[in-house]
Structures are given as C-alpha cells and as structure tokens.
Coordinates of C-alpha atoms in Angstrom, one line a residue:
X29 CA 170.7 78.8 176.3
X30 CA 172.0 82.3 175.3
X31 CA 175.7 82.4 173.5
X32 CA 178.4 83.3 175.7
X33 CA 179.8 86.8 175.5
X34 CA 183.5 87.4 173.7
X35 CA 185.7 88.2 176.5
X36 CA 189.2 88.3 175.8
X37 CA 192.6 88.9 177.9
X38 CA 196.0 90.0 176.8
X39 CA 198.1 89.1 180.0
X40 CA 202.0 90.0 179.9
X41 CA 204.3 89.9 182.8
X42 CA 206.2 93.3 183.5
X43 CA 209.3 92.1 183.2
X44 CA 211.1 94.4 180.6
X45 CA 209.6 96.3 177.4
X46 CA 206.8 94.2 175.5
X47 CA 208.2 91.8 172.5
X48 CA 206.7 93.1 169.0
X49 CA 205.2 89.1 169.0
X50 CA 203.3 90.2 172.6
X51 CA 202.4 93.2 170.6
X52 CA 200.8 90.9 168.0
X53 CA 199.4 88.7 170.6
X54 CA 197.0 91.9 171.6
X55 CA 196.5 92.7 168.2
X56 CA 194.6 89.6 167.6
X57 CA 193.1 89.5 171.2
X58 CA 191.7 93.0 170.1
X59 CA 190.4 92.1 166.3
X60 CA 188.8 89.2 167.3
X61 CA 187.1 91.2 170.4
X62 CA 186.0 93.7 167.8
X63 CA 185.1 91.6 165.6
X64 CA 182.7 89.5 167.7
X65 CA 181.4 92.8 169.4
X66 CA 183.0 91.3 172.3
X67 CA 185.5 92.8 175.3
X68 CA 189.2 93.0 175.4
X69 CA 190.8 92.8 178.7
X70 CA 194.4 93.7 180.2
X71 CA 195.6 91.5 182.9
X72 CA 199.2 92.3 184.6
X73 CA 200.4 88.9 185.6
X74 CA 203.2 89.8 188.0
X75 CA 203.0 86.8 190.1
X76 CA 206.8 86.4 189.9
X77 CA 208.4 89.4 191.9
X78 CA 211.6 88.2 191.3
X79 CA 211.4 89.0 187.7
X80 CA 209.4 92.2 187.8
X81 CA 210.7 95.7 186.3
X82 CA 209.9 99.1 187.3
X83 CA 208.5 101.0 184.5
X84 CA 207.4 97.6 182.7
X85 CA 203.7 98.4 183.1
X86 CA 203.7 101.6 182.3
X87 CA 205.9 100.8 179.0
X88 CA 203.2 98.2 178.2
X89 CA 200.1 101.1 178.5
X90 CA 201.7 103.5 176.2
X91 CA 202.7 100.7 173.7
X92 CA 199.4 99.2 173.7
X93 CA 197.5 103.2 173.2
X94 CA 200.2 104.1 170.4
X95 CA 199.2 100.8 168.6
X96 CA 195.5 101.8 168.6
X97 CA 195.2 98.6 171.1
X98 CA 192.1 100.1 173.2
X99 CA 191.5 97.8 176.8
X100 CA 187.6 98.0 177.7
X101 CA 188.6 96.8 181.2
X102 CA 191.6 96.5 182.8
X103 CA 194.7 97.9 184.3
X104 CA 194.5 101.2 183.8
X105 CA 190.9 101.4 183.2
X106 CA 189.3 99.7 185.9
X107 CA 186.5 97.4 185.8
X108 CA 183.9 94.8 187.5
X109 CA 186.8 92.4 188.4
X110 CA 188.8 94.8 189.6
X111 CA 191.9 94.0 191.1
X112 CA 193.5 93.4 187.5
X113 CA 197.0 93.0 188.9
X114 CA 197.7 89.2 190.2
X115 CA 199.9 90.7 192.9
X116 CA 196.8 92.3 193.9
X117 CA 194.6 89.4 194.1
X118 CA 196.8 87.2 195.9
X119 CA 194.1 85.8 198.9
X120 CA 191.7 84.4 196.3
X121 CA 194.0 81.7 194.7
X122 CA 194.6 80.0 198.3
X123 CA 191.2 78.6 198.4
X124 CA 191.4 77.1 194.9
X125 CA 194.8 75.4 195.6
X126 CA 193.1 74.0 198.9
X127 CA 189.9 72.3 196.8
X128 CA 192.3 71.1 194.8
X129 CA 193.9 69.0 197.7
X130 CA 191.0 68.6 199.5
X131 CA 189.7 66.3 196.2
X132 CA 192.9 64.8 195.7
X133 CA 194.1 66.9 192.6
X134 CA 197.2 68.1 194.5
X135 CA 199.3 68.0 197.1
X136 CA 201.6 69.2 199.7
X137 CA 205.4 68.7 198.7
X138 CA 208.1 69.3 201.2
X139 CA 211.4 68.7 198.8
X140 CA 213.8 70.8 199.7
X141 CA 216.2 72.7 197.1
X142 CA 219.1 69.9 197.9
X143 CA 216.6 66.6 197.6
X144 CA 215.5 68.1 194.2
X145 CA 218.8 68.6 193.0
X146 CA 219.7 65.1 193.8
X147 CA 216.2 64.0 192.2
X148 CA 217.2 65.2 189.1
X149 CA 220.9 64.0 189.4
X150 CA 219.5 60.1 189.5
X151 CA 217.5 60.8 186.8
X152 CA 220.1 62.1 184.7
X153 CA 222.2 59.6 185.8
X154 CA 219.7 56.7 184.6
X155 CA 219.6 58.5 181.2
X156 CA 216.4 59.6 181.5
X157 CA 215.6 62.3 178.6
X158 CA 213.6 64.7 180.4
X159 CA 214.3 64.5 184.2
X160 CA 211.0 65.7 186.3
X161 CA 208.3 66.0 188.9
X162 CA 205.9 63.8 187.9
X163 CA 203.7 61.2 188.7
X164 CA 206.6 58.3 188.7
X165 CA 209.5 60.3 190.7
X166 CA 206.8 62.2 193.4
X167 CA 206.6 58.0 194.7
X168 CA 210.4 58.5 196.1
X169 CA 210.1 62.4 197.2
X170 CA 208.9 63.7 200.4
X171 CA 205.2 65.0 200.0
X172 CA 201.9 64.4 201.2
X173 CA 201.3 61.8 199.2
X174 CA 204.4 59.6 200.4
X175 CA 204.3 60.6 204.4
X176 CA 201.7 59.9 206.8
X177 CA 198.7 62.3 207.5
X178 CA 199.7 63.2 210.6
X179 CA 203.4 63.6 210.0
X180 CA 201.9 65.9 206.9
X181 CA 199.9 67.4 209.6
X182 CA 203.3 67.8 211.6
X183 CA 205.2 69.7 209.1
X184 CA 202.2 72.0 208.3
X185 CA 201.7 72.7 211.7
X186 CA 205.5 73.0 212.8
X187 CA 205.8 75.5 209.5
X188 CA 207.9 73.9 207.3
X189 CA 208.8 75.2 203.8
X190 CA 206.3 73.8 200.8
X191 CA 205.1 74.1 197.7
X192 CA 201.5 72.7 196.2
X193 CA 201.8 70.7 193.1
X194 CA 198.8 69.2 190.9
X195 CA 198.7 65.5 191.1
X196 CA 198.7 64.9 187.2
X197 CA 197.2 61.2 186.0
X198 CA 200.0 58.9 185.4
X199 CA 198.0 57.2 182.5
X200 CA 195.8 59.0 180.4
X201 CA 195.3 61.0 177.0
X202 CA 194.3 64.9 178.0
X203 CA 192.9 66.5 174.9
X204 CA 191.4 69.3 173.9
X205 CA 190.3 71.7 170.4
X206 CA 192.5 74.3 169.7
X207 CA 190.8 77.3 167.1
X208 CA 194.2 77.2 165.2
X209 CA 195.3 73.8 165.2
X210 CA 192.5 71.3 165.6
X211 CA 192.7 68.7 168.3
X212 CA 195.3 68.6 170.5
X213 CA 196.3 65.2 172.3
X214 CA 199.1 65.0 175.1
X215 CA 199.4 61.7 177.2
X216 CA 199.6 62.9 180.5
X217 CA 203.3 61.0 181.5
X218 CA 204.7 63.7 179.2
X219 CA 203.1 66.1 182.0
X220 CA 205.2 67.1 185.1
X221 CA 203.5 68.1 188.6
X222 CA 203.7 71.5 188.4
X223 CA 203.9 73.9 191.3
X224 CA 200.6 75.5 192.0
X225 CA 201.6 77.5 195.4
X226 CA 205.1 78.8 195.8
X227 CA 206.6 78.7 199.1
X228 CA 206.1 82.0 200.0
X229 CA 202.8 81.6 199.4
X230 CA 202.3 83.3 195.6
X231 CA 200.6 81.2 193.2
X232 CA 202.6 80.1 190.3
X233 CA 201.5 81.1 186.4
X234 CA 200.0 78.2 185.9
X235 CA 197.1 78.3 188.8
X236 CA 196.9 82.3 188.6
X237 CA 196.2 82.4 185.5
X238 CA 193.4 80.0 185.1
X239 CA 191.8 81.0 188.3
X240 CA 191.5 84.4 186.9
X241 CA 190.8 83.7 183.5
X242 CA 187.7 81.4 184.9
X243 CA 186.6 84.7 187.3
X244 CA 186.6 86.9 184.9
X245 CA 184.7 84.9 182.6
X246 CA 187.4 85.0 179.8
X247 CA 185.8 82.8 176.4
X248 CA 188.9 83.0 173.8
X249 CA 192.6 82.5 175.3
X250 CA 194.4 84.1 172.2
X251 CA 198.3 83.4 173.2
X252 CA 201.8 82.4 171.4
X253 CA 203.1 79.3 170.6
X254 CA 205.7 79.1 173.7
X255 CA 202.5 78.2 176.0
X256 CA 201.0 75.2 174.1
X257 CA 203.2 72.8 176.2
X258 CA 201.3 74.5 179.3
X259 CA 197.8 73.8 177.7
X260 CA 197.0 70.2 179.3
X261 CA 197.7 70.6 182.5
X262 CA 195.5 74.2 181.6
X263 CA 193.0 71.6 180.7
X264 CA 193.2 69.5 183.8
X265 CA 193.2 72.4 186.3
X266 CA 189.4 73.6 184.4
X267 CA 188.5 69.7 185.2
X268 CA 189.7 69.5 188.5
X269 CA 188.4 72.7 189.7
X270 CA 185.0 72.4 187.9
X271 CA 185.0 74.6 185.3
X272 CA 185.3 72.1 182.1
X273 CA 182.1 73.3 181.0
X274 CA 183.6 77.0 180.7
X275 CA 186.9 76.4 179.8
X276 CA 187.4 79.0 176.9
X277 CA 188.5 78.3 173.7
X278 CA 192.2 78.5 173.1
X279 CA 194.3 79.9 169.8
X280 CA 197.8 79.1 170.0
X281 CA 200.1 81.6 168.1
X282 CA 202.3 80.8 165.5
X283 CA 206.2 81.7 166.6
X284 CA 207.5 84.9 165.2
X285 CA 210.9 83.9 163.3
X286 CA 214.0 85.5 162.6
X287 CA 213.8 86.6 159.3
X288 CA 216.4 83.8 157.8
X289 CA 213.7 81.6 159.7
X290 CA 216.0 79.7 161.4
X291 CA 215.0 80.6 165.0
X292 CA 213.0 82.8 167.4
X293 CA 212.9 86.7 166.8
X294 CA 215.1 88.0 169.7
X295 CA 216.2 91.2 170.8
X296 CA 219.7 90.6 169.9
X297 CA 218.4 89.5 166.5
X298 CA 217.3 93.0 166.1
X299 CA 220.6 94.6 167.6
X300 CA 222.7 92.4 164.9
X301 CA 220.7 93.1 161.8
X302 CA 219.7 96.6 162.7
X303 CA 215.8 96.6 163.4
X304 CA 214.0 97.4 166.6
X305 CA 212.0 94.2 168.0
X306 CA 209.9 96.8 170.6
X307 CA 207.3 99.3 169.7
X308 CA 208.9 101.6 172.0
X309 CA 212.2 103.0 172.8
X310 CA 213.2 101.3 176.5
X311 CA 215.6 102.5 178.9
X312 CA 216.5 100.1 181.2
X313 CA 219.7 98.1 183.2
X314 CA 221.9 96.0 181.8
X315 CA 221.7 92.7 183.9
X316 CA 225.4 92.1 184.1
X317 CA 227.2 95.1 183.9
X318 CA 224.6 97.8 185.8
X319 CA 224.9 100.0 183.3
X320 CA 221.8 102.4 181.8
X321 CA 221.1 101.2 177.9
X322 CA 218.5 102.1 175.6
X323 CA 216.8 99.6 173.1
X324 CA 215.0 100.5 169.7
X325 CA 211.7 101.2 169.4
X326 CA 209.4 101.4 166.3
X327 CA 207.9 104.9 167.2
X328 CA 211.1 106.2 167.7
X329 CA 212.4 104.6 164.5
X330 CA 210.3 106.6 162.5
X331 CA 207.0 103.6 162.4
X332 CA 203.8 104.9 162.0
X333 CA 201.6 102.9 164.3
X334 CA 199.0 102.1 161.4
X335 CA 201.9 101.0 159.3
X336 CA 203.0 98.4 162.0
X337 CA 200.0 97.4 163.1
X338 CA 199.3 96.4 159.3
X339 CA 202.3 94.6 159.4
X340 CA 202.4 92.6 161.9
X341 CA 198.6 91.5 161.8
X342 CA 200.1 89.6 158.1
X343 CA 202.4 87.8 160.8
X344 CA 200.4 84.8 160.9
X345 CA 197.3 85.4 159.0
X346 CA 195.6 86.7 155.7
X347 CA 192.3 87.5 154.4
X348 CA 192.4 85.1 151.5
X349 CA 192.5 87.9 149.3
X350 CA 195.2 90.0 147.7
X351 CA 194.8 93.0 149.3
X352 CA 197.8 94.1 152.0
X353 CA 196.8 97.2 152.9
X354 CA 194.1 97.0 155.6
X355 CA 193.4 100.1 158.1
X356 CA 192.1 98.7 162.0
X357 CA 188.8 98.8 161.1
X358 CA 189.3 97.2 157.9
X359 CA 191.1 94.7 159.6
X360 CA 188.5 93.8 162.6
X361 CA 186.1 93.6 159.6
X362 CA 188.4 91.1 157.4
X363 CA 190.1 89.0 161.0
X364 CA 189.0 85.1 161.2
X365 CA 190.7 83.0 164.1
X366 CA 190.7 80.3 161.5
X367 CA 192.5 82.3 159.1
X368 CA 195.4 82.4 161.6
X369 CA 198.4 79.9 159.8
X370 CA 199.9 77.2 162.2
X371 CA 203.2 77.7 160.4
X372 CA 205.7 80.2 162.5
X373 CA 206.0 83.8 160.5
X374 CA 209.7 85.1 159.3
X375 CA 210.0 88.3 160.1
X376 CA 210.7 90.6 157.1
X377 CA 211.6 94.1 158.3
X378 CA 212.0 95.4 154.6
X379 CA 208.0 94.7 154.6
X380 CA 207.6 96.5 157.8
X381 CA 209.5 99.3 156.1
X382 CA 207.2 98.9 152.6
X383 CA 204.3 99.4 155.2
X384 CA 205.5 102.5 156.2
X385 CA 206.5 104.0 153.2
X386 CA 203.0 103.6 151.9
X387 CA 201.1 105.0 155.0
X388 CA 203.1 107.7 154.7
X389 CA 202.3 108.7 151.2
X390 CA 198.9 108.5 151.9
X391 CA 198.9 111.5 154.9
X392 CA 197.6 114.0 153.8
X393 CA 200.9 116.6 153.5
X394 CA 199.1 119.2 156.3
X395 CA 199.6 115.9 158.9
X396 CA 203.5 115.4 157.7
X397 CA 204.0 119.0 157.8
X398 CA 205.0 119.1 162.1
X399 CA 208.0 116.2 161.4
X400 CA 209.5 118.5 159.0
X401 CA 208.6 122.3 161.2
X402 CA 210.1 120.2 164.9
X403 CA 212.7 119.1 162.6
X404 CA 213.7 122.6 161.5
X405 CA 213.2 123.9 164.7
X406 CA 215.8 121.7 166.0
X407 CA 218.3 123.4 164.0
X408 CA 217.1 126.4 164.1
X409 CA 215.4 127.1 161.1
X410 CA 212.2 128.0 160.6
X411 CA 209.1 128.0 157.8
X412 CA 205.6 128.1 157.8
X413 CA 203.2 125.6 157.8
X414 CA 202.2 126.0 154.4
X415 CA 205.5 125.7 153.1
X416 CA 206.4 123.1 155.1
X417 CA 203.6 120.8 153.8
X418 CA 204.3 121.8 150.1
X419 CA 208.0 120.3 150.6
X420 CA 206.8 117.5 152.2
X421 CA 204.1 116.9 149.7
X422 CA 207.1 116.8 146.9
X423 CA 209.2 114.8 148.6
X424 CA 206.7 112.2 150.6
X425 CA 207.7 109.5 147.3
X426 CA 211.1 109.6 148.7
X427 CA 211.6 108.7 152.3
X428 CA 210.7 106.0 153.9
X429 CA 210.2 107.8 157.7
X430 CA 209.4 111.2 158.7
X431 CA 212.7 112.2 160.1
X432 CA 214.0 111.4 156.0
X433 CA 211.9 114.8 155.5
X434 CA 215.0 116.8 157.0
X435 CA 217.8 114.8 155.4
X436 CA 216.3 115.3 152.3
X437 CA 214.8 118.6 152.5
X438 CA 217.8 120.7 153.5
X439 CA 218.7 122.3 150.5
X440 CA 215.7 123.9 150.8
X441 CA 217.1 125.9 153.8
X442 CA 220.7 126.2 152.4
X443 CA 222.0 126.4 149.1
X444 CA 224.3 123.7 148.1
X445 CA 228.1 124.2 149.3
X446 CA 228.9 121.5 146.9
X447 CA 227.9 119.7 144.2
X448 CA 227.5 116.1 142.7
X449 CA 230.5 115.5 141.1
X450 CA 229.8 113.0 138.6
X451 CA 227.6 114.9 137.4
X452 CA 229.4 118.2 137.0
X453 CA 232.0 116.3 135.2
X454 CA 229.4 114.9 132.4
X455 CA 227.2 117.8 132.2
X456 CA 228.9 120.7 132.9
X457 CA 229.9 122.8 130.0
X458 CA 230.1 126.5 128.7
X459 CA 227.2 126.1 126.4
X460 CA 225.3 124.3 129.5
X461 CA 226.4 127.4 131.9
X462 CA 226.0 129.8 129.5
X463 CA 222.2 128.6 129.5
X464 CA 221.7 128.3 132.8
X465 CA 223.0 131.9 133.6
X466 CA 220.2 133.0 131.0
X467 CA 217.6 131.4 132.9
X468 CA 218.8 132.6 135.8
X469 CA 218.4 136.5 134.4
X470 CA 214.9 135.5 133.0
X471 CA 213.6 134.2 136.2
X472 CA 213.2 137.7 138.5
X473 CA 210.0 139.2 138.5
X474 CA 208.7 136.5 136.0
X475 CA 205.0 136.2 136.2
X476 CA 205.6 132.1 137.1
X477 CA 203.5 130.9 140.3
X478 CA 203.6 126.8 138.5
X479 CA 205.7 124.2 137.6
X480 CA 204.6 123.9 134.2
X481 CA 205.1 127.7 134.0
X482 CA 209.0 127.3 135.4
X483 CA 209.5 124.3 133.2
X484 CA 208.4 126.1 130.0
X485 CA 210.3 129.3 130.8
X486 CA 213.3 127.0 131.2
X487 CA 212.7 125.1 127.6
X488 CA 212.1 128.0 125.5
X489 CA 215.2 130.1 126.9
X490 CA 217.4 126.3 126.8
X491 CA 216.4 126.3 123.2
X492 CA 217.3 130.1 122.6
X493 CA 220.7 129.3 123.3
X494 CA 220.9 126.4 120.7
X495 CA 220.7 123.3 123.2
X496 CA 218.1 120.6 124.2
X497 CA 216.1 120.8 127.6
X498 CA 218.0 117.4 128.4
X499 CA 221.1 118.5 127.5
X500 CA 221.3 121.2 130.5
X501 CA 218.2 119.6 133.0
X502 CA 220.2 117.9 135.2
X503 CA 223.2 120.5 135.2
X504 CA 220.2 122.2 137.1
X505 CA 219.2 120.1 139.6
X506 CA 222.6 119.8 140.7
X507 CA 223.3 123.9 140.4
X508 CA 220.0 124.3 142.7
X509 CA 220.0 121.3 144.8
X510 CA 223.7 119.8 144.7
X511 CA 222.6 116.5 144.5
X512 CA 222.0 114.5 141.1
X513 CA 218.6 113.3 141.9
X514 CA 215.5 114.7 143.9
X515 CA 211.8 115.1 143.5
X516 CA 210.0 116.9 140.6
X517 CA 212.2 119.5 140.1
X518 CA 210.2 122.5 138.9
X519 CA 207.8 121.5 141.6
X520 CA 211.1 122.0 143.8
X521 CA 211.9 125.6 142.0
X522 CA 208.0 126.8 142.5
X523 CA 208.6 126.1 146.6
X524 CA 212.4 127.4 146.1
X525 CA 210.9 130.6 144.6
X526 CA 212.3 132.5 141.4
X527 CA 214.8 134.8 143.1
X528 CA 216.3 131.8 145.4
X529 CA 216.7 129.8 142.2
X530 CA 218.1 132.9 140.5
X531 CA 221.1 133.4 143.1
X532 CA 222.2 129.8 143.3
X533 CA 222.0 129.3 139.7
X534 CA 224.7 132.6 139.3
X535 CA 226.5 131.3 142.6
X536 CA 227.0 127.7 140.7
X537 CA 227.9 129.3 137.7
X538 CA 230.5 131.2 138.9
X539 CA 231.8 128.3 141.5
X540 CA 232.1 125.7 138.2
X541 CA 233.1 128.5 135.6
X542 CA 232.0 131.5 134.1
X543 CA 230.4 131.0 130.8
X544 CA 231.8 131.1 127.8
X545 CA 232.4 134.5 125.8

C-alpha cells in the first residue's frame, strides 16, 4: 500500500474581505503542503447565495498572491477537478444526499418556517438549554420519518417545500483523532440533524463540503477553531457515505484573540484600537446604512507581506527554538502540525509592527528606494535613484513602514522653516553660532566626499573657536534638519551636500542671531 498524497484545501466563502485568521488558516494549509511535497488547493464555497459579495473572490486571489500563498490547483488556476466553485458543482451533491436516504442516513423533512418556530418555542418553554433538531424532537415534527410512505410520496410528488437532514444516532459516542488535539469524543445527543439539501435545492456547508473534500481526494483538513463543533457529524457523513477509510486528517486551529485575550479578533476590534484585521484594503457596503466604506488593509498600511506572513505563522505555533525570524522557505522547512498550540493566540499588533520593522532593515536600500522616489513624486519632488536609496539607507533604523521614508526624509527636500525649540533654547549661543557660521565658510569647495571627512572638518574648526564638538553637535542638527534627533548626521550632511549644508547653516544663523562680535 503506497502513502497517500498531501492534498490540502483552503475553502473560504466570498462573503466580504478575508479575516487575517483565514489568512493564517492558508498559511498553514500551504506550509504543511510544502512541507510534505504535497498540493495546496483553493475551493470557493459559495453555497449560500444569500450571503455572497461581489468582488469577494477576487479580494481573496490577490490577498492570497500578495502573501506568497501560491494555489497548485484551484479557482483561478484550473485543475483535474475542475469546477472549484460549489455554485458550480451543484448537480453532483443531489445523488449523495439521495444514498444517504436511500440507507436510512437521512431524510425528508417538511417543517415549515411556522411549525419550527413553534418547535423551538416548546422547547424553550420546557427549559431546555439548547433547543434543536435532533433525534428526540424530529419524533413530533413532520418528516419522512413520522408520515407514511405514501403520504411522503404525496408531498414529493405534489411539490411541497423540504429540506434533507442527516438522521444522527440518538445514542452513541462519535469520535475521532484530531493532529492538534488528540482524540476527540462527542456523544451524538449533543448533535442536531442538520440540513443537508436546502429547499431550493443547494446543498448546505455541511454536505458540500465533505462531498467535495472526498472527490477531490483532500488528506489534511487544516481549519479554525469555529468548526470543531461541525467535526462529528463531518465524521458521520464520511461513515454514512462510505468514505471512513479516506476521511482525511483534521487540524483544528487555535482562535485568534483580541489582544487583551478576552475575546475573538473582530473587525471592529481593529477599528477601536487602530490596526487593520485584513491583508487588503476593502471597499465595500455598509449593511445598514448603504453607504460605500473602506476597511484597513495590511499592504496598504505599510506591511510587508514577508513581515506578516512571519507574524502570523507564530500565531499558534513555534519551532521549539528561539529563532523568530523565519523567511517562507525557512518556515516550510521548520512547520510541524504537531507544533501547532491548542491554546487560542492574542494578537499582538506591536509584534506585527516589530516584524516589519526588521524586514525592512534588511532590504537592501536599492529595493526601498521606489517608496521614497513615488513618494516624492506625489509632491512633486524629484531625486534620483541613487540618492534616493542613500537616504533611505540612513534612515531605514528609523521608520517602522515605507511611507515613514517621506515623513522623515523631508528636510532633505526643504530646508527647515523652523526649528526645535527646546533645543535652540539650551544650545543656542553666540560662541555656538559663531562656530557654526565658521563651519559653514569652511565647507564650499572642501575636498569632503565622507562622513568621517565632514565630521573631522567639523571638530577641528569647533575646537578653533575654543568649544567642544558636543557643545555645538546638536545646535547642528537642528540648524540643518530642524528637528533635535535624526539619523547619523554627517552621513545626513554627505547626502545633503557641502553647499546645501552651507546655506542652511548661514540661513539658521541669521534666523536665531547673528554671531557674536
């Protein structure tokens, strides 16, 4: 017997932007694929119309290629089990929900929205904790397993609205091995008929999704928390249908926390403390208002997609070592299912940002270069490439996402209008503008192309006019930069150049007084 090939699925609905946790969901679909030399699948499950959202699959394409998430076979790439869409594949799941009655796993039930309602007003009424469908109350309902055959027949024939549900044991322990969290038990009376076959003739989550999963010969089903209550009656479908002996392996994710952990990580979690829970910027509808909004997006925040991919693979696992800073392949190289942690993740978005900030520093400064140049070009400035990657290079240990290169950069487009004063009024002196305006005549046509060459020239003509280098040093940041803190600052005067650092050292001068006679 040969081992079974690694085929795995990452299966959202299109019913708004993707959730950073989905985002994580394919991230660990996708290591473990590549990990095991195996496939990794993208299903749309859009078997609820109702809920579907134009642009939704699109939005989840482009987040998934940003992330570096690449789909062997799927929507958008094609494939052998082509359709990938469940809309798509709608005729094949009839015949599945009719074995299913035909051996007495389900059944035809012809409740209508009124004799539910009232179903679960008894209940509710008795003080039962958890009012449902299930093998107790389908006795008192209207179904196929309470009328007749031939009034069943009847109502078939005559039309009448139904659903299929799955005729769950009323006594018995459904179990089953889960990569993450061991064994799994569930007595079934904790399990609910579920609806197999809407009405209108879709096929609900629950029967889609295994159908599919068993045609396209899916082995690991890697998925979050929210859909371990759905896993037995998962596990009695692959019984009842035949396909025990092929079930795949499940991996059930831990939650993804707000980062006090005292909850789910929501959208409007992000909107209150200020951090995009989407990898992508979405425009979409407001649901009660019909007006157009726009929700965060990582990419558009500033995230490199290495940085947050990083980031949230440490969401729920760890290599067991120290080491944080993985790149994809490193990480496919390091991933173990087992080292997955059954205890939900709090979401630290000052970690995310930590990410970033060192993915950044590590680009080369000829990659960073464009942020700055598109930035510049905005406002109608201009530089070339080359000095665009030098200021970026000297200020790369002080910004924490590309568009910080402009905010911090702009003084090296215009000379300061103003200038820090705390700092004016604790360093600024005659003596100190007296020996700044003497380094400001010694700088033209100096042979100088280095920072240590600018810093020396600075020391020896600070020293000629009786003061220390740190008596006057930060009197010149602020005279050249107008801020009291900045990068290397003779690496800032070499890109500045000696004749620009000439005039704004004589325009400062003169702004916070001439020196003295």
């Amino acid at each position: 017997m040969t081992e079974r090939n690694v085929r795995v699925r990452f299966a959202p609905s299109p019913t708004g932007p993707l959730h950073i946790g989905g985002v994580r969901t394919a991230l660990y679909n996708y290591l473990l694929a590549r990990k095991l030399g195996g496939t990794m699948i993208l299903r749309i499950e859009d078997t609820d119309q109702n809920r579907f959202v134009p642009g939704a699959e699109q939005y989840i394409l482009e987040a998934l290629a940003w992330c570096g998430i690449v789909i062997d076979e799927g929507v958008g790439v094609g494939g052998p089990h082509a359709p990938y869409k469940q809309s798509e594949r709608k005729p094949m799941y009839r015949q599945y929900a009719d074995q299913l009655i035909a051996d007495g796993f389900a059944y035809y039930a012809f409740d209508t929205p009124e004799e539910l309602d009232a179903m679960r007003a008894r209940l509710q009424a008795a003080k039962v904790p958890n009012p449902q469908y299930n093998s107790i109350t389908r006795t008192q309902m209207r179904n196929s397993l309470t009328l007749p055959e031939d009034e069943t027949q009847a109502l078939l024939d005559a039309g009448t609205a139904y659903v299929i549900r799955l005729k769950v044991p009323r006594k018995e322990e459904i179990r089953f091995q889960d990569m993450i969290r061991g064994w799994v038990v569930v007595h079934s009376s904790a399990v609910d008929d579920k609806v197999l076959m809407k009405s209108d003739g879709m096929p609900t989550y629950h029967l889609a999704n295994i159908v599919d999963d068993h045609l396209m010969d899916i082995s690991h089903v890697i998925r979050g928390e929210e859909w371990l209550p759905s896993a037995p009656l998962h596990v009695l479908l692959y019984r009842y249908l035949g396909w025990e002996s092929t079930m795949p392996q499940f991996a059930h994710l831990p939650l993804l926390l707000k980062p006090d952990g005292t909850g789910k990580l929501s959208k409007r979690d992000g909107d209150r403390l200020g951090f995009p829970v989407f990898p992508l910027e979405w425009h979409g509808i407001d649901g009660e208002t019909g007006e157009p909004t726009v929700s965060r997006g990582y990419r558009e925040d500033g995230y490199l997609p290495e940085a947050l991919v990083n980031f949230l693979a440490f969401l729920g696992w760890n290599p067991g070592t120290a080491q944080e800073i993985f790149s994809m392949d490193e990480l496919i190289e390091a991933f173990a299912i087992d080292r997955v942690s059954k205890s939900p993740a709090k979401f630290d978005q000052n970690k995310a940002k930590w990410y970033n900030e060192h993915y950044l520093r590590a680009k080369p400064n000829a990659e960073l270069a464009p942020y700055l140049l598109e930035a510049l070009a905005a406002h109608g400035l201009s530089c070339t490439p080359e000095k665009a990657a030098q200021i970026v290079g000297v200020m790369k240990e002080r910004v924490s996402f590309p568009q910080d290169f402009w905010q911090e950069a702009k003084y090296f487009f215009d000379a300061p209008m103003e200038y820090d004063a705390t700092v004016v009024a604790k360093k600024w002196t005659p003596q100190v503008a007296d020996a700044l305006a003497a380094y400001a005549d010694a700088l033209p046509g100096a042979p100088i192309a280095s920072a240590e060459g600018l810093k020396n020239l600075f020391n020896q003509t600070v020293e000629a006019q009786g003061l220390k280098p740190g008596q006057v040093l930060q009197a010149l940041r602020v005279a050249v930069t107008g801020a009291a803190a900045g990068p290397d600052l003779f690496e800032t005067l070499v890109i500045l150049g000696t004749d620009e650092v000439a005039g704004r050292l004589h325009t400062a001068v003169e702004r916070l007084g001439a020196p003295a006679a």
